[in-house]
XYZ file of C-alpha atoms in Angstrom:
649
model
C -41.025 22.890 33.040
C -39.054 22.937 36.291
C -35.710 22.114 37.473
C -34.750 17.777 36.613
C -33.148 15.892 39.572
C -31.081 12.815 38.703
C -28.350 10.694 41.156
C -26.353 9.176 38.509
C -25.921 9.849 34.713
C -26.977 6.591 32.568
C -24.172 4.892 32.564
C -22.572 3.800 28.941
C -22.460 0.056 28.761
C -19.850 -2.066 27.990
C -21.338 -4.335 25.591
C -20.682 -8.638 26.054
C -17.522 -9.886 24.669
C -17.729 -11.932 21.665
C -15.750 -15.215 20.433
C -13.264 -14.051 17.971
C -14.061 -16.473 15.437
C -17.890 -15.171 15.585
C -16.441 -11.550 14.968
C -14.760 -12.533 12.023
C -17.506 -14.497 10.630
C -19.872 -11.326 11.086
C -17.483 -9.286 10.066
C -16.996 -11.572 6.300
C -20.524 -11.745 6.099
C -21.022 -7.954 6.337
C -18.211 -7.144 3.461
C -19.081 -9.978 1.249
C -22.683 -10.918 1.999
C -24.208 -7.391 2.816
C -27.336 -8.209 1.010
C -27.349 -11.864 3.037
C -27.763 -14.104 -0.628
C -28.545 -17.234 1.621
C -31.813 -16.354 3.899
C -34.071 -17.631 1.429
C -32.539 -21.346 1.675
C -32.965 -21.218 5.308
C -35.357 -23.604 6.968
C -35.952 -25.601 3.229
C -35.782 -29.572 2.018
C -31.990 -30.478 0.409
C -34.572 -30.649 -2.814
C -36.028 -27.063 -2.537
C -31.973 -25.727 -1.496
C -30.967 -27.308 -4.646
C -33.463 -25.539 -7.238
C -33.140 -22.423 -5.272
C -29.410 -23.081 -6.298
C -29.963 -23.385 -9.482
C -32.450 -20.212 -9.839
C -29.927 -18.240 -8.021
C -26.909 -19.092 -10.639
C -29.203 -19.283 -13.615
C -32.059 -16.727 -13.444
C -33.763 -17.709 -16.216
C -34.625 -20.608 -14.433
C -36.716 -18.434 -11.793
C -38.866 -15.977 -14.361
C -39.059 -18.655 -17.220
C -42.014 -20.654 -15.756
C -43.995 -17.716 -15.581
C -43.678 -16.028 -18.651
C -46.500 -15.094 -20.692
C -47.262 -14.397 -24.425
C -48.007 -10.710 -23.623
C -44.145 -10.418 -22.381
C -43.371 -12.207 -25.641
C -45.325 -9.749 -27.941
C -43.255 -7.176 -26.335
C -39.928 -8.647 -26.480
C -40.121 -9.325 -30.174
C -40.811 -5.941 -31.079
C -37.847 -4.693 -28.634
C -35.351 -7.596 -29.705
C -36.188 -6.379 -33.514
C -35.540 -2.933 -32.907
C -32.077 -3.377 -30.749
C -30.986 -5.990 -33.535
C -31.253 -2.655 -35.977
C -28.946 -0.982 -33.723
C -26.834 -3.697 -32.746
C -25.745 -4.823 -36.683
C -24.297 -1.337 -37.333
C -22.643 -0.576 -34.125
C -21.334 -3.951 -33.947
C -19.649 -3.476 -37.256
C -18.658 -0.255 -36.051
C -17.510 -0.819 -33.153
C -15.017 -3.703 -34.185
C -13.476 -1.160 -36.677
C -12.338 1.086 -33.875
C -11.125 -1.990 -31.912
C -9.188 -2.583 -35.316
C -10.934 -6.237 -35.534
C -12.289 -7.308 -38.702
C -16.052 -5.951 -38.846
C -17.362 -9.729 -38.534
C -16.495 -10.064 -35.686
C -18.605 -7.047 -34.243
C -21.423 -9.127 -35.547
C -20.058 -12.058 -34.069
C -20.329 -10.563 -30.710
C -23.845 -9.520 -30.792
C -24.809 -13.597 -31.343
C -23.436 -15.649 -28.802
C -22.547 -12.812 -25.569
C -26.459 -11.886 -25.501
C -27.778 -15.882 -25.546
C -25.204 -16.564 -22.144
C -26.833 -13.195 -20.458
C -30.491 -13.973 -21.313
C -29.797 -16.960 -18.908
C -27.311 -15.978 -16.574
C -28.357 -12.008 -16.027
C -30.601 -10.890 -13.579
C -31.570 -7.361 -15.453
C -34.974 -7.110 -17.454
C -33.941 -4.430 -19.675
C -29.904 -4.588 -20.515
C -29.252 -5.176 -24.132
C -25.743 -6.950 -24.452
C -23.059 -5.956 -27.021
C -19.728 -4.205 -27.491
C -18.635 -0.549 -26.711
C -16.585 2.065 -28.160
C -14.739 2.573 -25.291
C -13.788 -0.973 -24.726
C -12.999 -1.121 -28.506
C -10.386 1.861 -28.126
C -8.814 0.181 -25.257
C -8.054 -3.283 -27.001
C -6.752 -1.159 -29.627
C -4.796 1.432 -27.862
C -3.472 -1.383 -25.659
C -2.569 -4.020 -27.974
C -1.499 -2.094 -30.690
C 1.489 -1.011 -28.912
C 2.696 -4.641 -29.410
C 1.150 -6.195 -32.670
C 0.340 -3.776 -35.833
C -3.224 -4.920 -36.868
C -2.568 -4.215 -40.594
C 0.959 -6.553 -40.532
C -0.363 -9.387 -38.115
C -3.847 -9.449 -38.346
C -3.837 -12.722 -36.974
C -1.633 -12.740 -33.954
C -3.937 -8.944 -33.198
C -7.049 -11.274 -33.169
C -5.700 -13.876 -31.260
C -4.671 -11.462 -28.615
C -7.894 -9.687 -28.524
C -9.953 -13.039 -28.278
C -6.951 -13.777 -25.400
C -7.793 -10.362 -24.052
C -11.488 -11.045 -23.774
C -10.832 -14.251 -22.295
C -8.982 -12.965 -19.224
C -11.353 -10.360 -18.657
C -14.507 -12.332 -18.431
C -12.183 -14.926 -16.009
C -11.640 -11.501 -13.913
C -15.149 -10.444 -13.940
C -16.645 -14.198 -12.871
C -13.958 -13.996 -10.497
C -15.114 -11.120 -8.904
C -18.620 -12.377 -8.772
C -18.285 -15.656 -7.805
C -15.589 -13.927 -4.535
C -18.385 -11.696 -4.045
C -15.826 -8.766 -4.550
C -17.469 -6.319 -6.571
C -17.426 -3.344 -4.151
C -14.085 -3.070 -5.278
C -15.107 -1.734 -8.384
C -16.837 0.850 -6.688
C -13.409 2.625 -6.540
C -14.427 4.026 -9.620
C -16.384 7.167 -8.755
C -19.075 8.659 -10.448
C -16.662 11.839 -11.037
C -14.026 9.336 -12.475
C -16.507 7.493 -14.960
C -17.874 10.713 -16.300
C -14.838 12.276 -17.196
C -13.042 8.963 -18.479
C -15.991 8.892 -20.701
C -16.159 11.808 -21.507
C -12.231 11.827 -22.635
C -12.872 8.143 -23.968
C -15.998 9.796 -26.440
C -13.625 12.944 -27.243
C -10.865 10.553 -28.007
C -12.955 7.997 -30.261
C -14.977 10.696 -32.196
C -11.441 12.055 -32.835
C -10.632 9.056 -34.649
C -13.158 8.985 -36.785
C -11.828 11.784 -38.941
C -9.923 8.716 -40.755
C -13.247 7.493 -42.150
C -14.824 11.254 -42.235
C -12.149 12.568 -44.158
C -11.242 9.093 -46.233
C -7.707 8.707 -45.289
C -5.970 5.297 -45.990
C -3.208 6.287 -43.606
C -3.902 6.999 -39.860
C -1.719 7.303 -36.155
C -1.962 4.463 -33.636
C -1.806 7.525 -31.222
C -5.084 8.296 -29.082
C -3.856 11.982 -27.936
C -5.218 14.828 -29.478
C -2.290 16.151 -30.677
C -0.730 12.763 -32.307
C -4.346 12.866 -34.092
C -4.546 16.658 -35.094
C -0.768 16.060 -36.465
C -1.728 13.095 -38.379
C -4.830 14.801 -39.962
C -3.151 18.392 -41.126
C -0.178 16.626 -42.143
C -2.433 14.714 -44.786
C -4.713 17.653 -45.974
C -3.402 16.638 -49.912
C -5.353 13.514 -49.162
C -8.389 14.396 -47.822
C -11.439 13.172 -49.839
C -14.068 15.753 -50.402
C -16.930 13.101 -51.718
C -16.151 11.432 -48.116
C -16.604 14.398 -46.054
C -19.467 15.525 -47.684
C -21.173 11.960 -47.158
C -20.178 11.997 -43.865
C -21.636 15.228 -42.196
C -24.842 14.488 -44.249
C -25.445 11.238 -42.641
C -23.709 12.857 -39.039
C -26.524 15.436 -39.248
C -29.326 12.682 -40.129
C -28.045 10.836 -37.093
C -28.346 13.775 -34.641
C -31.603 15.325 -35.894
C -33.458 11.486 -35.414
C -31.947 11.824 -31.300
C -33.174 15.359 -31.133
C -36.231 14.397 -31.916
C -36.622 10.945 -30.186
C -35.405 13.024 -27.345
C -38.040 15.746 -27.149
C -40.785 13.102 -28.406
C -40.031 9.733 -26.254
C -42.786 8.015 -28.097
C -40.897 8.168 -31.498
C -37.870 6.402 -30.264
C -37.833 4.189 -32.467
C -37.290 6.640 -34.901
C -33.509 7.314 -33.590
C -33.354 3.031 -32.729
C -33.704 2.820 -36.479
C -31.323 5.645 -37.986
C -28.271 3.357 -37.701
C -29.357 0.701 -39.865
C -30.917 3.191 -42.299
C -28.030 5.273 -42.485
C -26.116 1.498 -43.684
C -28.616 0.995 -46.501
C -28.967 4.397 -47.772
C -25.422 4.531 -47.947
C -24.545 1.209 -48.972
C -27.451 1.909 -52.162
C -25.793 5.228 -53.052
C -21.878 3.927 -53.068
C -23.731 0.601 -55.494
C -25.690 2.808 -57.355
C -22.650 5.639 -57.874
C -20.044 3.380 -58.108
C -18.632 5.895 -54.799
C -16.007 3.278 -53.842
C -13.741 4.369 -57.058
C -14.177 7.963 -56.264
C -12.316 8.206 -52.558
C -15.478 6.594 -50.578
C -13.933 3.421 -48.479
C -16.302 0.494 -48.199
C -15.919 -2.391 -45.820
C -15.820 -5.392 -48.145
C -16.443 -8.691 -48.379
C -17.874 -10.410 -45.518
C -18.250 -14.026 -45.050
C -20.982 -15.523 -44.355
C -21.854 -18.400 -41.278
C -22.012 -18.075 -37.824
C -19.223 -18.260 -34.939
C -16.758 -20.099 -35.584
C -14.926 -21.772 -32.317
C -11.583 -20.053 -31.399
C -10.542 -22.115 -28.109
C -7.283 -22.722 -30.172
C -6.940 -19.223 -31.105
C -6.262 -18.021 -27.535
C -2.975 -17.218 -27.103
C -1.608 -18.511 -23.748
C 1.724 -19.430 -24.767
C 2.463 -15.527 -27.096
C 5.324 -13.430 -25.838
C 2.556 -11.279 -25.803
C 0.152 -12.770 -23.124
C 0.732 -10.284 -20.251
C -0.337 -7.589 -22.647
C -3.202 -9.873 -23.240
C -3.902 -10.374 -19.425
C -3.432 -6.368 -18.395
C -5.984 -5.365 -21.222
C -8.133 -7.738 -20.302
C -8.083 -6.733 -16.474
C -8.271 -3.232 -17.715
C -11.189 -3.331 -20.149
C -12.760 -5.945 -18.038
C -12.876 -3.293 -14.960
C -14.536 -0.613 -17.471
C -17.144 -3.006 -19.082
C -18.204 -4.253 -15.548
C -18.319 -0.405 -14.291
C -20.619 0.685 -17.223
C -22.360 -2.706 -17.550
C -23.724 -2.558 -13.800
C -24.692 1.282 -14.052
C -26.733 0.807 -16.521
C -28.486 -1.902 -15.275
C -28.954 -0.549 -12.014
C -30.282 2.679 -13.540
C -33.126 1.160 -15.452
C -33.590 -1.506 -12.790
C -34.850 1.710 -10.736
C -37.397 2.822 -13.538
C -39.210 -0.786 -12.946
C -38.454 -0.862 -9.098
C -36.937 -3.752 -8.959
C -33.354 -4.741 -7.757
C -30.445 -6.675 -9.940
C -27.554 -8.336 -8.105
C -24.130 -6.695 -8.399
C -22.709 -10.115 -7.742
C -24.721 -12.228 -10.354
C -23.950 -9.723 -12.949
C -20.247 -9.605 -12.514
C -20.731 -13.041 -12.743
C -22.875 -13.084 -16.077
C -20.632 -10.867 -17.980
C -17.699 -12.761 -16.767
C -19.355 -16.733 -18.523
C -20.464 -14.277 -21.290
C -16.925 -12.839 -22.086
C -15.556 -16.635 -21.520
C -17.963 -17.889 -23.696
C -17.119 -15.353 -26.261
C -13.876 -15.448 -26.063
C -14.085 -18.951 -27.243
C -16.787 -18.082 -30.144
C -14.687 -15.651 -31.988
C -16.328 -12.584 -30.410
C -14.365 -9.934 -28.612
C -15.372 -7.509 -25.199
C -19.295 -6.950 -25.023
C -20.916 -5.443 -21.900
C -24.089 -3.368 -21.263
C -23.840 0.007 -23.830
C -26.486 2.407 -22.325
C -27.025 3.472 -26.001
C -28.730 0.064 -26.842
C -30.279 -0.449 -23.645
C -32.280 2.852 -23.298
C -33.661 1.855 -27.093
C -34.747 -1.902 -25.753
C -36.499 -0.081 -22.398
C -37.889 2.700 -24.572
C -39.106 -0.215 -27.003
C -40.959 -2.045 -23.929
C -38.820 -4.739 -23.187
C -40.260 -7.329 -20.148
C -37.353 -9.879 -20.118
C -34.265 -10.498 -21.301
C -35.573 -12.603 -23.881
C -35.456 -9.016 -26.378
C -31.563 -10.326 -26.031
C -32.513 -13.634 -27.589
C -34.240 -11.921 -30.531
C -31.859 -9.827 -30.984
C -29.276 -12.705 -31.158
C -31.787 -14.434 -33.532
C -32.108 -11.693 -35.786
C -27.762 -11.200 -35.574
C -27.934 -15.219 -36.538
C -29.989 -14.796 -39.211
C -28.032 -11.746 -40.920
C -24.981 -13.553 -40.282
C -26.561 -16.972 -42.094
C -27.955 -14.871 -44.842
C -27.494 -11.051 -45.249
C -23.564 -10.722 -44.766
C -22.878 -9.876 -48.742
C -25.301 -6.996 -48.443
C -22.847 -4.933 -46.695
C -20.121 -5.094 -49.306
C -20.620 -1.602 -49.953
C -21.065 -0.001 -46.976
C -19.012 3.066 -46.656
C -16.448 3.487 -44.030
C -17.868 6.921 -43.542
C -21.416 5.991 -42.625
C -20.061 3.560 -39.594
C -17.666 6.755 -38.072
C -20.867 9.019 -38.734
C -22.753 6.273 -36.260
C -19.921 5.736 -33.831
C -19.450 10.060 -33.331
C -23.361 10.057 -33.165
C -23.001 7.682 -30.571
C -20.146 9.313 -28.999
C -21.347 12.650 -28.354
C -24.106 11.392 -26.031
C -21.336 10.127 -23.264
C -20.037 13.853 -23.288
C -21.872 14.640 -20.549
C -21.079 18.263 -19.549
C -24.175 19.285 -17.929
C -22.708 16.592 -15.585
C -19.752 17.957 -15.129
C -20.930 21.140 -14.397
C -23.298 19.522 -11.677
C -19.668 18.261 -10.276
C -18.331 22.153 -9.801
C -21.524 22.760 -8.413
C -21.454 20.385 -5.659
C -18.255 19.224 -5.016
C -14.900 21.205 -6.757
C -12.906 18.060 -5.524
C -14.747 15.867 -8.053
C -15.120 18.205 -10.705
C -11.065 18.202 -10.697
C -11.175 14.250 -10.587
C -13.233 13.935 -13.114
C -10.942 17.022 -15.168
C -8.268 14.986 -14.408
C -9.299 12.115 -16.444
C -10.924 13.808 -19.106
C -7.349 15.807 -20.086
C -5.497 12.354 -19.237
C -7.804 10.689 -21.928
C -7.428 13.589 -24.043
C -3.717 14.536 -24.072
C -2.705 11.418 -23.181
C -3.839 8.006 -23.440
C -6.662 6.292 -22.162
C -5.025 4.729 -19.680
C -3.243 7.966 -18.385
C -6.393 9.020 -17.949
C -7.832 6.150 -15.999
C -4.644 5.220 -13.458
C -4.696 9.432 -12.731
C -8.117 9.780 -12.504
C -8.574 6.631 -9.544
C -5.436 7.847 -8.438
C -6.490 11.300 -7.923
C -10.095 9.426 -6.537
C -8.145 7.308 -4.117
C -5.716 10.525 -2.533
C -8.933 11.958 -1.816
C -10.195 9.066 0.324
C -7.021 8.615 1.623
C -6.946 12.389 3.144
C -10.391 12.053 4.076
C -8.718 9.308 6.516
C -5.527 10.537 7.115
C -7.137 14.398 8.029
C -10.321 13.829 9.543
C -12.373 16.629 10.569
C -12.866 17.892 13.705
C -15.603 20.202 15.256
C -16.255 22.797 18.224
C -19.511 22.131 19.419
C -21.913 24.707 21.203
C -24.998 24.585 22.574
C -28.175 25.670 20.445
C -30.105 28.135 22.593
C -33.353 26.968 25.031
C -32.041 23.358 24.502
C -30.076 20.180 25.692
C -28.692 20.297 21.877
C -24.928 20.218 20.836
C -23.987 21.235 17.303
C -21.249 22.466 15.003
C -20.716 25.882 15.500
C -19.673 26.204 11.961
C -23.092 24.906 10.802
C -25.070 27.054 13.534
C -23.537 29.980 14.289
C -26.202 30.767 16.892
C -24.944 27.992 19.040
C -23.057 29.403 22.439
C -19.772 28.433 23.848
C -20.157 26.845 27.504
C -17.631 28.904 29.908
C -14.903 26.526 30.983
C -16.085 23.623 28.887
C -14.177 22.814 25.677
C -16.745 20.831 23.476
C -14.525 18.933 20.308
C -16.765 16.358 17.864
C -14.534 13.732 15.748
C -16.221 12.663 12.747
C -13.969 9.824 11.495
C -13.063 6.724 13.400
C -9.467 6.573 14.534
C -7.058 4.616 13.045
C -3.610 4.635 12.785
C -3.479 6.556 9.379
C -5.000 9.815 11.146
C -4.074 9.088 15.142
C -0.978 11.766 14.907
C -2.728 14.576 13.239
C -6.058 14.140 15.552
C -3.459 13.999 18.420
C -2.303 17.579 16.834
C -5.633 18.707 16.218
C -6.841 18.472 19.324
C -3.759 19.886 21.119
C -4.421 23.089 18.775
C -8.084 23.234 19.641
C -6.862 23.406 23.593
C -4.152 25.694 23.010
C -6.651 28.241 20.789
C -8.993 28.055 23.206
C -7.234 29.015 26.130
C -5.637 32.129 24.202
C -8.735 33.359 23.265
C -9.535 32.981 26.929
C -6.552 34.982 27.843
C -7.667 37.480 25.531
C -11.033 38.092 26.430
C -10.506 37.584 30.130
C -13.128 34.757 30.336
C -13.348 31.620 33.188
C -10.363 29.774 32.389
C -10.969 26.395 30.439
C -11.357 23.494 33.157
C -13.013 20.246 30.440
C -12.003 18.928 27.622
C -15.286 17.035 25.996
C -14.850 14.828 23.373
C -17.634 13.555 21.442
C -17.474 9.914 19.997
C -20.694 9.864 18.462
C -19.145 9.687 14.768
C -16.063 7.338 16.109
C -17.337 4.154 14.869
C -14.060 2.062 15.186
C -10.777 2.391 16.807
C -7.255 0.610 16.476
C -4.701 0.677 18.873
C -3.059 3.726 17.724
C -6.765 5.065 18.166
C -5.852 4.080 21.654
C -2.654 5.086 22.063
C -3.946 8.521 20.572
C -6.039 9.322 23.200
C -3.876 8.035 26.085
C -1.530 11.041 24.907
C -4.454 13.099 24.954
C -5.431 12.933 28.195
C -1.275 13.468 29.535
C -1.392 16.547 27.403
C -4.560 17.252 29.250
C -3.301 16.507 32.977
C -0.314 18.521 32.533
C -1.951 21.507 31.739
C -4.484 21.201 34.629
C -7.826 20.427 32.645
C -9.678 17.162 33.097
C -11.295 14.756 29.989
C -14.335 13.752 29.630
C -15.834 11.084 26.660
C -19.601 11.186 25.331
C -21.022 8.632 23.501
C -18.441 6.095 22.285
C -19.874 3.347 20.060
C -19.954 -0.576 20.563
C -16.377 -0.922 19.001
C -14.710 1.424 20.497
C -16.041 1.265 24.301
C -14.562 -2.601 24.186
C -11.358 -1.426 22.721
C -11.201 0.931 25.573
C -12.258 -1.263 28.198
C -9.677 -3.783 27.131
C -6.723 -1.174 26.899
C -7.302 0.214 30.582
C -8.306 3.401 29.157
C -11.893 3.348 31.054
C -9.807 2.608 34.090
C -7.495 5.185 33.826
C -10.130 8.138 32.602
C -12.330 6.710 35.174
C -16.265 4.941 34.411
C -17.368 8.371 36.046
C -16.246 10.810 33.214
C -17.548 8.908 29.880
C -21.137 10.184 29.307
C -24.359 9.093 27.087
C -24.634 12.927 26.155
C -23.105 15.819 25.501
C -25.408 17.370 27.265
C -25.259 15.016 30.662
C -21.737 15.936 30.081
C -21.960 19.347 29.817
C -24.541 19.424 32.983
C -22.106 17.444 34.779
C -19.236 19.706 34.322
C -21.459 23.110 35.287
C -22.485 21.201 38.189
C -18.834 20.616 39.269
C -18.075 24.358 38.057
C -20.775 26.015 39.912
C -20.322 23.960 43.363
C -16.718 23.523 43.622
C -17.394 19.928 45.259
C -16.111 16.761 44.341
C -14.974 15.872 41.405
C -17.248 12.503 41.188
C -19.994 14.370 39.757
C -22.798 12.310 41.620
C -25.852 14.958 41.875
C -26.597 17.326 38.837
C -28.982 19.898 38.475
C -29.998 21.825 34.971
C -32.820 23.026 33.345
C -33.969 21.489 30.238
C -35.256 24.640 28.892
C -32.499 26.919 29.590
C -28.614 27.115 28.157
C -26.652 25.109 29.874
């Protein structure tokens, strides 16, 4: 192709000003409303708006009408199979939150009825965690021993629950939840990781049969408490409990390399409760060091709306572990959900299901049922089982009713040691180190985050671990605003393209042209360094100059491509700039500045003072301009350019 004539660059437009008040309602709508909740009421009857009201708050609503026997066939099986798992683990579970083991059942009753109506996943399977368990008890047992107030403990923990479900709805219903986002995928691994370390640690009580035990999560406060007790140490325990720890691991070995025999690891929990509760009855075990749980009565829920403790000494204790555990149950609870929701491509609301676990943790609270969320252990069984719905949850609430109505006196004599043999089985699947070693791969920044909280959890507490690994999450962000990068473009040979020269180190330098890309927007946070930055790029650019006896530098480019938004410092920033520039003889020239930032710069003067003449579409109309300029030694209102598309610039 031949030479290209133009008159005029394109100019950049300034675009229309808009009302204030309509900025700030676009801007609200874009943080809160990014997934615009209300377009489907648009245009409908006050009759239609209200049902579509009601379907939005209360899904069940929605899929009800069009369910089918065939998505009842397979929801039976699924809720059957979870309510194997869910019996065990609940009873397990409430152990390490140091809550009587009734109430783990309690919690897999009413919690799953609330989400089968309010949730908007097909395949999450509600109960309690182990990592929410150890943080009631690390938490609250700091204040209240368990074992000399059992009362006041439960009443806190009910308290506890309370306030976090009133956090999560809260979030919901303020359409907040990006805030839990904060919570990187680095940080969650490693907290989990730590948490899993931390609770398999404390199953060496039960393991080992010792009646005494430290409130301490830390390694070391554990290790201490188990060496210093080696006289007690019950051999008939241990014994039982690697036998039934290797049962447990061999069924998810092979339910892992054979997906259609998941049921077989769905099931091992349960077994591995009547196996052991028939050998303890049958060997009379519980007089010869093996711990069983006891008497449990039977009935369902009882109400506990006077049990909540708003008027303890206690109740900011109460409120913090709530807001704490209720942050972790919403962060697991919404990855799982979104994680099988992408098996079944189909999408579940971030918003709705803050608010589901929130009215399920209220409603909870006031049944006598403690923290439940979305475990990923019990989920994967109820997608691997076939779930459609989230009916599976109201079997598996059925089958919890009826155990609790009938079957409670058949787990008199389950050993202690079979329930830490489920939770460490459990446990050793959220140590995920191939993970972690994905992390160092990628990015060493979040490998050390997610370090961070795994030896914060581990050495420790769990909440060490937590508040240093989103501290350590949030200083990165932070720099990432506060020390933005900054790039020397060149151009890519037989082209009009600019690129980093870092990236392509092919790309040439244009003589006399200076060529800097920021790829952050400007704020106040970062103006003074970028300010500094750029007066460094200048100042090595010219020495090099020196050195190599080049054209001396004559433009300063900067790209705005990547600026998407500008504050007044931003302004001020670049005002200082271009006097740094002037001084030492050079002359500035903008490319590309975005919607926000052109009106920010219109309005400060800046356009007038830079002049409409040197702010550019391009680099490359830049570029051409400035070689133009260079070349001619005219004016320097670059009105007529010449270049060749095909040849450097």
């Amino acid at each position: 192709m031949g030479n290209r004539y133009y008159e005029c660059p394109r100019p950049v437009a300034i675009p229309p000003p808009k009302p204030f008040l309509e900025s700030i309602k676009s801007g609200v709508k874009e943080t809160l409303f990014p997934d615009d909740p209300f377009r489907q009421f648009k245009n409908q009857p006050a009759s239609r708006k209200f049902i579509l009201g009601l379907q939005y708050f209360v899904p069940i609503l929605e899929w009800a009408p069009r369910y089918t026997f065939e998505f009842f066939k397979a929801d039976l099986i699924s809720g059957i199979t979870i309510a194997s798992l869910a019996v065990p683990q609940g009873i397990s579970y409430a152990s390490l939150a140091s809550l009587p083991p009734i109430i783990g059942l309690y919690s897999s009753f009413v919690p799953p009825l609330v989400y089968s109506m309010l949730g908007s996943s097909k395949d999450l399977a509600v109960g309690t965690v182990a990592v929410a368990s150890l943080l009631i008890s690390s938490m609250l047992v700091k204040e209240v021993n368990p074992n000399e107030n059992p009362k006041l403990y439960v009443q806190l923990a009910l308290t506890a629950t309370f306030f976090a479900g009133v956090f999560q709805a809260a979030l919901g219903f303020l359409r907040l939840g990006f805030l839990v986002d904060f919570l990187s995928h680095a940080t969650i691994v490693g907290f989990m990781g730590g948490a899993a370390t931390v609770v398999c640690l404390q199953q060496l009580k039960g393991i080992l049969g010792l009646d005494r035990f430290t409130h301490g999560t830390d390694l070391v406060s554990v290790m201490r408490s188990v060496f210093s007790q080696t006289h007690q140490w019950r051999w008939e325990s241990g014994v039982l409990g690697c036998c039934f720890l290797f049962f447990l691991i061999l069924t998810r070995y092979v339910s892992n390399k054979k997906p259609c025999f998941f049921w077989i690891n769905a099931m091992a929990p349960l077994t591995s409760v009547i196996v052991g509760s028939v050998l303890v009855y049958l060997t009379h075990a519980e007089h010869h060091g093996v711990q069983v749980i006891g008497h449990l009565k039977k009935g369902l829920n009882p109400l506990s709306v006077s049990e909540l403790a708003f008027g303890s000494p206690y109740l900011m204790t109460a409120i913090k572990t709530g807001i704490i555990t209720g942050v972790i149950a919403l962060a697991e609870g919404v990855a799982v959900g979104r994680s099988f929701a992408m098996f079944k491509n189909y999408h579940i609301d971030g918003n709705k299901e803050m608010i589901a676990f929130g009215m399920m943790n209220i409603a909870g609270s006031c049944t006598s049922c403690y923290l439940t969320t979305g475990p990923f252990s019990r989920t994967a069984v109820n997608f691997n089982a076939g779930c459609k719905t989230a009916v599976s949850n109201i079997v598996m609430a059925t089958a919890v009713m009826i155990t609790l109505l009938f079957l409670t006196p058949l787990f008199h004599y389950t050993p202690i040691v079979v329930l830490s043999s489920i939770i460490i089985a459990a446990m050793l699947g959220l140590i995920d180190y191939e993970a972690a070693i994905g992390l160092w791969k990628v990015d060493k920044c979040d490998f050390i985050v997610c370090m961070s909280a795994y030896i914060g959890v581990v050495f420790g507490s769990v909440e060490i671990g937590l508040v240093i690994a989103v501290a350590i999450s949030l200083l990165r962000m932070l720099m990432s605003v506060a020390r933005p990068r900054t790039f020397l473009l060149g151009n890519i040979p037989n082209s009009m393209i600019f690129r980093s020269m870092d990236q392509y180190p092919t790309a040439n330098n244009v003589p006399g042209v200076l060529v800097l890309q920021i790829d952050a927007p400007a704020y106040f946070a970062n103006a003074n360094y970028l300010r500094e930055r750029i007066s460094r790029w200048i100042y090595e650019e010219e020495e090099k100059l020196k050195s190599t006896g080049g054209s001396s530098l004559q433009y300063v480019i900067l790209d705005l491509s990547a600026v998407g938004s500008i504050d007044t410092s931003g302004i001020s920033m670049l005002e200082e700039v271009k006097k740094n520039i002037d001084r030492r003889g050079l002359k500035l020239v903008l490319t590309n500045p975005r919607s926000e930032v052109i009106k920010k710069l219109e309005k400060s003067k800046f356009i007038e003072s830079i002049g409409q003449e040197w702010i550019y579409l391009t680099v490359g109309e830049a570029v051409a301009a400035c070689n133009f300029i260079l070349h001619t030694s005219k004016s320097n209102n670059p009105v007529t350019v010449e270049f060749d598309a095909h040849d450097n610039v």
